[in-house]
Amino acid sequence: MLTTTAQAWLDEALAAATARTTLWELRFASAGRHCGAEHADSVRVLLLKAARADIPVLTRLYHHGSAAERRAVLLALPSLVTGPEALPLVEDALRAHDTDLVAAALGTYAATHLAPHAWRHAVLKCLFTGVPVDTVAGLHERASGDTELARMLTDYAAERTAAGRTVPADLHRVLALTAPTEES
């Protein structure tokens, strides 16, 4: 819950975003400072929605923003973009070494729009960077019966085992999801 001061700040920021004044983008950047780190993501997403941010705005905020601002842009994508035009932002985040950014990139927008090959590699990235696979939206649906993902997971487990390293427990959970279904 926001403090009274933070709520007043948010109300003003939302009014600026709704009116699409340039002030809202400054408020977007300073959300953590005014509302606290624990509320920053949700406040930034609210601002993006209120401003009805389009692809050029989302792209600019993403590329010029901090990791926290980038994360908020990724989290807002399902509410703001219906087609695949924001995939370059997701793909950029998946190349990052920031696990919070990787996790945010694998929300429902990626579940809907990320190509199978890129999605499979994103799941593998989660496994080798320690991002919990529970953060991957649509994991059960997309992994179900995916024989290519099963092959990739099996190869990765074999490489880890051959190198004397442990295999992430999440790998076995995802591998179980790839089993062919009765419909496959």
Short mmCIF file of N, CA and C in Angstrom, two decimals:
data_model
loop_
_atom_site.label_atom_id
_atom_site.label_comp_id
_atom_site.label_asym_id
_atom_site.label_seq_id
_atom_site.Cartn_x
_atom_site.Cartn_y
_atom_site.Cartn_z
N MET A 1 0.84 -1.17 0.00
CA MET A 1 0.00 0.00 0.00
C MET A 1 0.89 1.24 0.00
N LEU A 2 0.53 2.20 -0.81
CA LEU A 2 1.30 3.44 -0.91
C LEU A 2 1.01 4.36 0.26
N THR A 3 2.02 5.14 0.62
CA THR A 3 1.80 6.18 1.63
C THR A 3 0.91 7.26 1.03
N THR A 4 0.40 8.11 1.86
CA THR A 4 -0.44 9.21 1.38
C THR A 4 0.33 10.09 0.40
N THR A 5 1.57 10.37 0.71
CA THR A 5 2.41 11.21 -0.16
C THR A 5 2.65 10.52 -1.50
N ALA A 6 2.97 9.22 -1.43
CA ALA A 6 3.21 8.48 -2.67
C ALA A 6 1.94 8.38 -3.51
N GLN A 7 0.80 8.19 -2.88
CA GLN A 7 -0.47 8.12 -3.61
C GLN A 7 -0.79 9.44 -4.29
N ALA A 8 -0.52 10.55 -3.61
CA ALA A 8 -0.74 11.87 -4.22
C ALA A 8 0.18 12.05 -5.42
N TRP A 9 1.42 11.62 -5.27
CA TRP A 9 2.38 11.70 -6.39
C TRP A 9 1.88 10.86 -7.56
N LEU A 10 1.41 9.64 -7.26
CA LEU A 10 0.91 8.75 -8.31
C LEU A 10 -0.31 9.34 -9.00
N ASP A 11 -1.21 9.92 -8.24
CA ASP A 11 -2.40 10.54 -8.84
C ASP A 11 -2.01 11.63 -9.83
N GLU A 12 -1.04 12.46 -9.45
CA GLU A 12 -0.56 13.51 -10.35
C GLU A 12 0.12 12.92 -11.58
N ALA A 13 0.91 11.89 -11.35
CA ALA A 13 1.62 11.24 -12.45
C ALA A 13 0.63 10.60 -13.43
N LEU A 14 -0.40 9.95 -12.91
CA LEU A 14 -1.40 9.34 -13.78
C LEU A 14 -2.18 10.38 -14.57
N ALA A 15 -2.46 11.51 -13.94
CA ALA A 15 -3.15 12.60 -14.65
C ALA A 15 -2.26 13.10 -15.79
N ALA A 16 -0.96 13.23 -15.54
CA ALA A 16 -0.03 13.67 -16.59
C ALA A 16 0.05 12.63 -17.71
N ALA A 17 0.05 11.36 -17.33
CA ALA A 17 0.12 10.30 -18.34
C ALA A 17 -1.14 10.26 -19.18
N THR A 18 -2.29 10.41 -18.53
CA THR A 18 -3.56 10.40 -19.25
C THR A 18 -3.63 11.57 -20.22
N ALA A 19 -3.13 12.72 -19.80
CA ALA A 19 -3.11 13.91 -20.66
C ALA A 19 -1.96 13.86 -21.66
N ARG A 20 -1.08 12.89 -21.48
CA ARG A 20 0.10 12.71 -22.35
C ARG A 20 1.00 13.94 -22.38
N THR A 21 1.14 14.58 -21.24
CA THR A 21 2.11 15.67 -21.15
C THR A 21 3.49 15.05 -21.01
N THR A 22 4.52 15.78 -21.35
CA THR A 22 5.88 15.24 -21.27
C THR A 22 6.28 14.92 -19.83
N LEU A 23 5.59 15.48 -18.88
CA LEU A 23 5.89 15.24 -17.47
C LEU A 23 5.77 13.77 -17.09
N TRP A 24 4.86 13.05 -17.71
CA TRP A 24 4.63 11.67 -17.30
C TRP A 24 5.87 10.80 -17.49
N GLU A 25 6.66 11.05 -18.53
CA GLU A 25 7.86 10.24 -18.74
C GLU A 25 8.90 10.50 -17.66
N LEU A 26 8.95 11.72 -17.15
CA LEU A 26 9.84 12.00 -16.02
C LEU A 26 9.34 11.27 -14.78
N ARG A 27 8.04 11.23 -14.61
CA ARG A 27 7.45 10.52 -13.48
C ARG A 27 7.71 9.00 -13.61
N PHE A 28 7.65 8.51 -14.82
CA PHE A 28 7.94 7.09 -15.07
C PHE A 28 9.34 6.75 -14.55
N ALA A 29 10.29 7.61 -14.86
CA ALA A 29 11.67 7.37 -14.44
C ALA A 29 11.86 7.47 -12.93
N SER A 30 11.09 8.31 -12.28
CA SER A 30 11.31 8.53 -10.84
C SER A 30 10.32 7.77 -9.95
N ALA A 31 9.60 6.83 -10.51
CA ALA A 31 8.57 6.10 -9.75
C ALA A 31 9.13 5.40 -8.51
N GLY A 32 10.27 4.78 -8.64
CA GLY A 32 10.85 4.07 -7.50
C GLY A 32 11.21 5.00 -6.36
N ARG A 33 11.70 6.16 -6.70
CA ARG A 33 12.09 7.15 -5.69
C ARG A 33 10.88 7.67 -4.92
N HIS A 34 9.76 7.82 -5.60
CA HIS A 34 8.57 8.39 -4.97
C HIS A 34 7.61 7.37 -4.35
N CYS A 35 7.59 6.16 -4.92
CA CYS A 35 6.63 5.16 -4.45
C CYS A 35 7.29 3.95 -3.78
N GLY A 36 8.60 3.90 -3.83
CA GLY A 36 9.33 2.78 -3.24
C GLY A 36 9.59 1.69 -4.26
N ALA A 37 10.72 1.03 -4.08
CA ALA A 37 11.12 -0.02 -5.02
C ALA A 37 10.10 -1.15 -5.12
N GLU A 38 9.43 -1.45 -4.00
CA GLU A 38 8.47 -2.55 -4.01
C GLU A 38 7.22 -2.24 -4.84
N HIS A 39 6.97 -0.97 -5.12
CA HIS A 39 5.79 -0.58 -5.91
C HIS A 39 6.16 -0.05 -7.30
N ALA A 40 7.45 0.11 -7.55
CA ALA A 40 7.89 0.78 -8.78
C ALA A 40 7.39 0.10 -10.05
N ASP A 41 7.49 -1.23 -10.12
CA ASP A 41 7.03 -1.92 -11.34
C ASP A 41 5.55 -1.65 -11.61
N SER A 42 4.73 -1.84 -10.60
CA SER A 42 3.29 -1.67 -10.82
C SER A 42 2.94 -0.22 -11.11
N VAL A 43 3.62 0.73 -10.47
CA VAL A 43 3.36 2.15 -10.73
C VAL A 43 3.76 2.48 -12.17
N ARG A 44 4.91 2.01 -12.59
CA ARG A 44 5.36 2.29 -13.97
C ARG A 44 4.41 1.67 -14.99
N VAL A 45 3.95 0.46 -14.73
CA VAL A 45 3.00 -0.18 -15.65
C VAL A 45 1.71 0.64 -15.72
N LEU A 46 1.23 1.11 -14.58
CA LEU A 46 0.03 1.96 -14.57
C LEU A 46 0.23 3.22 -15.41
N LEU A 47 1.41 3.83 -15.29
CA LEU A 47 1.70 5.03 -16.07
C LEU A 47 1.72 4.73 -17.57
N LEU A 48 2.34 3.62 -17.95
CA LEU A 48 2.38 3.24 -19.36
C LEU A 48 0.97 3.00 -19.92
N LYS A 49 0.15 2.36 -19.12
CA LYS A 49 -1.23 2.11 -19.55
C LYS A 49 -2.02 3.41 -19.65
N ALA A 50 -1.87 4.27 -18.66
CA ALA A 50 -2.60 5.54 -18.67
C ALA A 50 -2.20 6.40 -19.87
N ALA A 51 -0.93 6.34 -20.24
CA ALA A 51 -0.43 7.12 -21.38
C ALA A 51 -0.74 6.44 -22.71
N ARG A 52 -1.24 5.22 -22.64
CA ARG A 52 -1.48 4.43 -23.84
C ARG A 52 -0.22 4.44 -24.72
N ALA A 53 0.90 4.12 -24.07
CA ALA A 53 2.20 4.16 -24.74
C ALA A 53 2.20 3.25 -25.97
N ASP A 54 2.69 3.80 -27.07
CA ASP A 54 2.77 3.03 -28.31
C ASP A 54 4.20 2.50 -28.49
N ILE A 55 4.42 1.79 -29.58
CA ILE A 55 5.72 1.16 -29.80
C ILE A 55 6.88 2.16 -29.79
N PRO A 56 6.79 3.31 -30.46
CA PRO A 56 7.92 4.24 -30.40
C PRO A 56 8.22 4.71 -28.96
N VAL A 57 7.20 4.97 -28.18
CA VAL A 57 7.41 5.41 -26.79
C VAL A 57 7.98 4.27 -25.97
N LEU A 58 7.41 3.09 -26.08
CA LEU A 58 7.90 1.94 -25.34
C LEU A 58 9.36 1.65 -25.69
N THR A 59 9.67 1.73 -26.96
CA THR A 59 11.04 1.47 -27.41
C THR A 59 12.01 2.52 -26.85
N ARG A 60 11.62 3.77 -26.90
CA ARG A 60 12.48 4.83 -26.36
C ARG A 60 12.68 4.66 -24.86
N LEU A 61 11.60 4.42 -24.12
CA LEU A 61 11.72 4.24 -22.67
C LEU A 61 12.55 3.02 -22.33
N TYR A 62 12.39 1.97 -23.11
CA TYR A 62 13.16 0.75 -22.87
C TYR A 62 14.65 1.01 -23.11
N HIS A 63 14.99 1.56 -24.26
CA HIS A 63 16.41 1.72 -24.61
C HIS A 63 17.12 2.80 -23.80
N HIS A 64 16.39 3.77 -23.30
CA HIS A 64 17.02 4.83 -22.51
C HIS A 64 16.85 4.63 -21.01
N GLY A 65 16.14 3.59 -20.63
CA GLY A 65 15.80 3.40 -19.23
C GLY A 65 16.79 2.55 -18.45
N SER A 66 16.63 2.60 -17.16
CA SER A 66 17.39 1.74 -16.26
C SER A 66 16.84 0.32 -16.39
N ALA A 67 17.48 -0.62 -15.72
CA ALA A 67 16.99 -1.99 -15.74
C ALA A 67 15.56 -2.06 -15.19
N ALA A 68 15.27 -1.31 -14.15
CA ALA A 68 13.93 -1.30 -13.56
C ALA A 68 12.90 -0.73 -14.55
N GLU A 69 13.28 0.31 -15.28
CA GLU A 69 12.38 0.90 -16.27
C GLU A 69 12.16 -0.06 -17.44
N ARG A 70 13.22 -0.75 -17.85
CA ARG A 70 13.09 -1.74 -18.92
C ARG A 70 12.14 -2.86 -18.49
N ARG A 71 12.31 -3.30 -17.25
CA ARG A 71 11.46 -4.37 -16.73
C ARG A 71 9.99 -3.95 -16.78
N ALA A 72 9.69 -2.72 -16.39
CA ALA A 72 8.31 -2.24 -16.40
C ALA A 72 7.75 -2.21 -17.82
N VAL A 73 8.55 -1.79 -18.78
CA VAL A 73 8.10 -1.80 -20.17
C VAL A 73 7.73 -3.22 -20.59
N LEU A 74 8.58 -4.18 -20.26
CA LEU A 74 8.31 -5.57 -20.62
C LEU A 74 7.05 -6.09 -19.94
N LEU A 75 6.86 -5.72 -18.68
CA LEU A 75 5.68 -6.16 -17.95
C LEU A 75 4.39 -5.57 -18.51
N ALA A 76 4.50 -4.39 -19.11
CA ALA A 76 3.31 -3.72 -19.65
C ALA A 76 2.94 -4.18 -21.06
N LEU A 77 3.83 -4.86 -21.74
CA LEU A 77 3.58 -5.23 -23.14
C LEU A 77 2.25 -5.94 -23.38
N PRO A 78 1.87 -6.93 -22.57
CA PRO A 78 0.60 -7.61 -22.87
C PRO A 78 -0.61 -6.69 -22.84
N SER A 79 -0.53 -5.61 -22.07
CA SER A 79 -1.66 -4.69 -21.97
C SER A 79 -1.66 -3.63 -23.06
N LEU A 80 -0.53 -3.44 -23.73
CA LEU A 80 -0.40 -2.32 -24.65
C LEU A 80 -0.20 -2.71 -26.11
N VAL A 81 0.31 -3.89 -26.36
CA VAL A 81 0.67 -4.27 -27.73
C VAL A 81 0.01 -5.60 -28.05
N THR A 82 -0.79 -5.61 -29.11
CA THR A 82 -1.50 -6.84 -29.47
C THR A 82 -0.75 -7.69 -30.48
N GLY A 83 0.12 -7.09 -31.26
CA GLY A 83 0.85 -7.83 -32.28
C GLY A 83 2.30 -8.06 -31.89
N PRO A 84 3.08 -8.61 -32.81
CA PRO A 84 4.47 -8.96 -32.52
C PRO A 84 5.47 -7.80 -32.62
N GLU A 85 5.00 -6.59 -32.83
CA GLU A 85 5.92 -5.48 -33.09
C GLU A 85 6.85 -5.12 -31.93
N ALA A 86 6.57 -5.58 -30.74
CA ALA A 86 7.46 -5.30 -29.60
C ALA A 86 8.45 -6.44 -29.34
N LEU A 87 8.47 -7.44 -30.20
CA LEU A 87 9.40 -8.56 -30.01
C LEU A 87 10.87 -8.13 -29.93
N PRO A 88 11.30 -7.09 -30.66
CA PRO A 88 12.71 -6.69 -30.50
C PRO A 88 13.06 -6.32 -29.06
N LEU A 89 12.12 -5.80 -28.30
CA LEU A 89 12.39 -5.48 -26.89
C LEU A 89 12.56 -6.76 -26.07
N VAL A 90 11.70 -7.73 -26.32
CA VAL A 90 11.78 -9.02 -25.62
C VAL A 90 13.09 -9.71 -25.98
N GLU A 91 13.43 -9.71 -27.25
CA GLU A 91 14.66 -10.36 -27.69
C GLU A 91 15.89 -9.69 -27.09
N ASP A 92 15.86 -8.37 -26.98
CA ASP A 92 16.97 -7.66 -26.35
C ASP A 92 17.11 -8.07 -24.88
N ALA A 93 15.99 -8.14 -24.18
CA ALA A 93 16.02 -8.52 -22.77
C ALA A 93 16.53 -9.94 -22.59
N LEU A 94 16.20 -10.81 -23.51
CA LEU A 94 16.65 -12.20 -23.41
C LEU A 94 18.14 -12.35 -23.65
N ARG A 95 18.77 -11.35 -24.25
CA ARG A 95 20.23 -11.35 -24.42
C ARG A 95 20.94 -10.77 -23.20
N ALA A 96 20.19 -10.22 -22.28
CA ALA A 96 20.78 -9.55 -21.11
C ALA A 96 21.29 -10.56 -20.09
N HIS A 97 22.14 -10.07 -19.22
CA HIS A 97 22.65 -10.89 -18.13
C HIS A 97 21.88 -10.62 -16.84
N ASP A 98 20.90 -9.74 -16.91
CA ASP A 98 20.08 -9.38 -15.75
C ASP A 98 18.92 -10.38 -15.66
N THR A 99 18.95 -11.23 -14.65
CA THR A 99 17.94 -12.28 -14.55
C THR A 99 16.53 -11.73 -14.31
N ASP A 100 16.42 -10.57 -13.66
CA ASP A 100 15.09 -9.96 -13.48
C ASP A 100 14.52 -9.52 -14.82
N LEU A 101 15.38 -9.04 -15.70
CA LEU A 101 14.96 -8.62 -17.04
C LEU A 101 14.55 -9.84 -17.87
N VAL A 102 15.32 -10.90 -17.77
CA VAL A 102 14.99 -12.14 -18.49
C VAL A 102 13.63 -12.66 -18.02
N ALA A 103 13.42 -12.67 -16.72
CA ALA A 103 12.13 -13.15 -16.18
C ALA A 103 10.98 -12.28 -16.68
N ALA A 104 11.15 -10.97 -16.68
CA ALA A 104 10.10 -10.07 -17.15
C ALA A 104 9.82 -10.27 -18.64
N ALA A 105 10.86 -10.57 -19.40
CA ALA A 105 10.71 -10.76 -20.84
C ALA A 105 9.87 -11.99 -21.16
N LEU A 106 9.79 -12.93 -20.24
CA LEU A 106 9.09 -14.18 -20.51
C LEU A 106 7.67 -14.21 -19.96
N GLY A 107 7.03 -13.06 -19.98
CA GLY A 107 5.64 -12.95 -19.57
C GLY A 107 4.70 -13.38 -20.67
N THR A 108 3.45 -13.01 -20.53
CA THR A 108 2.42 -13.48 -21.48
C THR A 108 2.63 -12.94 -22.90
N TYR A 109 3.29 -11.78 -23.03
CA TYR A 109 3.56 -11.27 -24.38
C TYR A 109 4.47 -12.24 -25.13
N ALA A 110 5.54 -12.67 -24.48
CA ALA A 110 6.47 -13.63 -25.11
C ALA A 110 5.78 -14.97 -25.34
N ALA A 111 4.95 -15.39 -24.41
CA ALA A 111 4.25 -16.66 -24.56
C ALA A 111 3.39 -16.66 -25.82
N THR A 112 2.85 -15.51 -26.15
CA THR A 112 1.99 -15.38 -27.32
C THR A 112 2.78 -15.17 -28.61
N HIS A 113 3.85 -14.38 -28.55
CA HIS A 113 4.48 -13.92 -29.79
C HIS A 113 5.88 -14.46 -30.09
N LEU A 114 6.57 -14.97 -29.11
CA LEU A 114 7.95 -15.42 -29.35
C LEU A 114 7.94 -16.69 -30.20
N ALA A 115 8.75 -16.71 -31.23
CA ALA A 115 8.84 -17.88 -32.11
C ALA A 115 9.32 -19.09 -31.32
N PRO A 116 8.91 -20.30 -31.73
CA PRO A 116 9.28 -21.50 -30.98
C PRO A 116 10.78 -21.64 -30.72
N HIS A 117 11.61 -21.39 -31.72
CA HIS A 117 13.05 -21.54 -31.55
C HIS A 117 13.58 -20.57 -30.48
N ALA A 118 13.18 -19.33 -30.57
CA ALA A 118 13.63 -18.33 -29.58
C ALA A 118 13.07 -18.64 -28.20
N TRP A 119 11.83 -19.12 -28.14
CA TRP A 119 11.22 -19.45 -26.85
C TRP A 119 11.98 -20.60 -26.19
N ARG A 120 12.31 -21.62 -26.97
CA ARG A 120 13.06 -22.76 -26.41
C ARG A 120 14.39 -22.30 -25.83
N HIS A 121 15.08 -21.45 -26.56
CA HIS A 121 16.37 -20.94 -26.07
C HIS A 121 16.19 -20.09 -24.81
N ALA A 122 15.09 -19.39 -24.73
CA ALA A 122 14.80 -18.59 -23.53
C ALA A 122 14.59 -19.50 -22.32
N VAL A 123 13.91 -20.62 -22.52
CA VAL A 123 13.71 -21.58 -21.43
C VAL A 123 15.06 -22.13 -20.98
N LEU A 124 15.92 -22.46 -21.94
CA LEU A 124 17.26 -22.93 -21.58
C LEU A 124 18.05 -21.86 -20.83
N LYS A 125 17.91 -20.62 -21.26
CA LYS A 125 18.60 -19.53 -20.56
C LYS A 125 18.14 -19.45 -19.11
N CYS A 126 16.87 -19.64 -18.89
CA CYS A 126 16.37 -19.66 -17.51
C CYS A 126 17.08 -20.73 -16.71
N LEU A 127 17.24 -21.89 -17.29
CA LEU A 127 17.85 -23.01 -16.58
C LEU A 127 19.32 -22.73 -16.24
N PHE A 128 20.07 -22.16 -17.19
CA PHE A 128 21.48 -21.96 -16.87
C PHE A 128 21.78 -20.64 -16.17
N THR A 129 20.80 -19.77 -16.03
CA THR A 129 21.03 -18.54 -15.25
C THR A 129 20.33 -18.58 -13.90
N GLY A 130 19.53 -19.61 -13.66
CA GLY A 130 18.86 -19.72 -12.37
C GLY A 130 17.53 -18.98 -12.27
N VAL A 131 17.00 -18.53 -13.40
CA VAL A 131 15.67 -17.91 -13.39
C VAL A 131 14.66 -19.04 -13.21
N PRO A 132 13.81 -18.98 -12.19
CA PRO A 132 12.84 -20.06 -11.99
C PRO A 132 11.92 -20.21 -13.21
N VAL A 133 11.75 -21.42 -13.68
CA VAL A 133 10.90 -21.63 -14.86
C VAL A 133 9.44 -21.31 -14.58
N ASP A 134 9.09 -21.19 -13.31
CA ASP A 134 7.72 -20.78 -12.98
C ASP A 134 7.42 -19.37 -13.47
N THR A 135 8.44 -18.59 -13.78
CA THR A 135 8.22 -17.24 -14.29
C THR A 135 7.90 -17.23 -15.79
N VAL A 136 8.07 -18.36 -16.45
CA VAL A 136 7.83 -18.44 -17.90
C VAL A 136 6.33 -18.62 -18.13
N ALA A 137 5.70 -17.58 -18.62
CA ALA A 137 4.25 -17.64 -18.90
C ALA A 137 3.99 -18.64 -20.02
N GLY A 138 2.94 -19.40 -19.86
CA GLY A 138 2.55 -20.36 -20.89
C GLY A 138 3.46 -21.57 -21.00
N LEU A 139 4.29 -21.80 -19.99
CA LEU A 139 5.25 -22.91 -20.05
C LEU A 139 4.57 -24.24 -20.31
N HIS A 140 3.55 -24.54 -19.56
CA HIS A 140 2.89 -25.84 -19.71
C HIS A 140 2.33 -26.03 -21.12
N GLU A 141 1.68 -25.00 -21.63
CA GLU A 141 1.06 -25.09 -22.95
C GLU A 141 2.11 -25.20 -24.06
N ARG A 142 3.15 -24.37 -23.98
CA ARG A 142 4.14 -24.36 -25.06
C ARG A 142 5.07 -25.55 -25.01
N ALA A 143 5.37 -26.06 -23.82
CA ALA A 143 6.30 -27.19 -23.70
C ALA A 143 5.62 -28.52 -24.00
N SER A 144 4.32 -28.57 -23.84
CA SER A 144 3.58 -29.82 -24.01
C SER A 144 3.83 -30.44 -25.38
N GLY A 145 4.39 -31.64 -25.37
CA GLY A 145 4.63 -32.36 -26.61
C GLY A 145 5.73 -31.79 -27.48
N ASP A 146 6.53 -30.87 -26.98
CA ASP A 146 7.59 -30.22 -27.77
C ASP A 146 8.83 -31.11 -27.78
N THR A 147 8.95 -31.94 -28.82
CA THR A 147 10.06 -32.89 -28.90
C THR A 147 11.40 -32.19 -29.10
N GLU A 148 11.41 -31.05 -29.77
CA GLU A 148 12.67 -30.32 -29.96
C GLU A 148 13.16 -29.76 -28.62
N LEU A 149 12.25 -29.23 -27.82
CA LEU A 149 12.64 -28.76 -26.49
C LEU A 149 13.14 -29.93 -25.65
N ALA A 150 12.49 -31.07 -25.75
CA ALA A 150 12.93 -32.27 -25.01
C ALA A 150 14.35 -32.64 -25.41
N ARG A 151 14.64 -32.61 -26.70
CA ARG A 151 15.99 -32.92 -27.18
C ARG A 151 17.01 -31.93 -26.63
N MET A 152 16.67 -30.65 -26.68
CA MET A 152 17.59 -29.61 -26.18
C MET A 152 17.85 -29.78 -24.68
N LEU A 153 16.80 -30.07 -23.92
CA LEU A 153 16.94 -30.26 -22.48
C LEU A 153 17.79 -31.49 -22.17
N THR A 154 17.55 -32.56 -22.91
CA THR A 154 18.32 -33.79 -22.71
C THR A 154 19.80 -33.56 -23.03
N ASP A 155 20.08 -32.85 -24.12
CA ASP A 155 21.46 -32.52 -24.47
C ASP A 155 22.12 -31.66 -23.40
N TYR A 156 21.39 -30.68 -22.91
CA TYR A 156 21.93 -29.79 -21.87
C TYR A 156 22.23 -30.58 -20.59
N ALA A 157 21.32 -31.47 -20.21
CA ALA A 157 21.53 -32.29 -19.01
C ALA A 157 22.75 -33.20 -19.20
N ALA A 158 22.91 -33.77 -20.39
CA ALA A 158 24.06 -34.64 -20.66
C ALA A 158 25.37 -33.85 -20.58
N GLU A 159 25.37 -32.63 -21.13
CA GLU A 159 26.57 -31.78 -21.06
C GLU A 159 26.93 -31.46 -19.62
N ARG A 160 25.95 -31.12 -18.82
CA ARG A 160 26.20 -30.79 -17.40
C ARG A 160 26.73 -32.01 -16.66
N THR A 161 26.11 -33.15 -16.91
CA THR A 161 26.52 -34.38 -16.24
C THR A 161 27.95 -34.75 -16.64
N ALA A 162 28.24 -34.68 -17.94
CA ALA A 162 29.59 -35.00 -18.43
C ALA A 162 30.65 -34.08 -17.83
N ALA A 163 30.28 -32.86 -17.54
CA ALA A 163 31.21 -31.89 -16.96
C ALA A 163 31.27 -32.01 -15.43
N GLY A 164 30.52 -32.95 -14.87
CA GLY A 164 30.52 -33.12 -13.42
C GLY A 164 29.73 -32.05 -12.68
N ARG A 165 28.83 -31.42 -13.38
CA ARG A 165 27.99 -30.37 -12.77
C ARG A 165 26.60 -30.91 -12.51
N THR A 166 25.91 -30.25 -11.59
CA THR A 166 24.55 -30.67 -11.30
C THR A 166 23.60 -30.19 -12.40
N VAL A 167 22.54 -30.91 -12.53
CA VAL A 167 21.49 -30.56 -13.49
C VAL A 167 20.41 -29.83 -12.70
N PRO A 168 20.02 -28.63 -13.15
CA PRO A 168 18.98 -27.90 -12.41
C PRO A 168 17.70 -28.72 -12.26
N ALA A 169 17.13 -28.70 -11.06
CA ALA A 169 15.90 -29.46 -10.80
C ALA A 169 14.78 -29.04 -11.74
N ASP A 170 14.74 -27.74 -12.08
CA ASP A 170 13.70 -27.25 -12.99
C ASP A 170 13.77 -27.94 -14.35
N LEU A 171 14.96 -28.38 -14.75
CA LEU A 171 15.09 -29.03 -16.05
C LEU A 171 14.21 -30.28 -16.11
N HIS A 172 14.23 -31.06 -15.07
CA HIS A 172 13.43 -32.29 -15.05
C HIS A 172 11.94 -31.97 -15.08
N ARG A 173 11.55 -30.88 -14.43
CA ARG A 173 10.14 -30.47 -14.46
C ARG A 173 9.72 -30.09 -15.88
N VAL A 174 10.57 -29.33 -16.56
CA VAL A 174 10.24 -28.90 -17.93
C VAL A 174 10.28 -30.11 -18.86
N LEU A 175 11.26 -30.97 -18.68
CA LEU A 175 11.36 -32.17 -19.52
C LEU A 175 10.09 -33.02 -19.40
N ALA A 176 9.57 -33.13 -18.20
CA ALA A 176 8.32 -33.88 -18.00
C ALA A 176 7.17 -33.24 -18.77
N LEU A 177 7.18 -31.94 -18.88
CA LEU A 177 6.11 -31.24 -19.62
C LEU A 177 6.17 -31.52 -21.12
N THR A 178 7.34 -31.88 -21.63
CA THR A 178 7.49 -32.09 -23.07
C THR A 178 6.98 -33.44 -23.53
N ALA A 179 6.61 -34.29 -22.59
CA ALA A 179 6.10 -35.63 -22.96
C ALA A 179 4.91 -35.47 -23.91
N PRO A 180 4.86 -36.31 -24.93
CA PRO A 180 3.72 -36.23 -25.86
C PRO A 180 2.39 -36.42 -25.12
N THR A 181 1.43 -35.65 -25.55
CA THR A 181 0.09 -35.76 -24.97
C THR A 181 -0.73 -36.70 -25.85
N GLU A 182 -1.88 -37.07 -25.36
CA GLU A 182 -2.76 -37.95 -26.14
C GLU A 182 -3.18 -37.29 -27.45
N GLU A 183 -3.20 -35.95 -27.46
CA GLU A 183 -3.60 -35.20 -28.67
C GLU A 183 -2.46 -35.10 -29.65
N SER A 184 -1.20 -35.31 -29.19
CA SER A 184 -0.03 -35.16 -30.07
C SER A 184 0.13 -36.32 -31.00
#
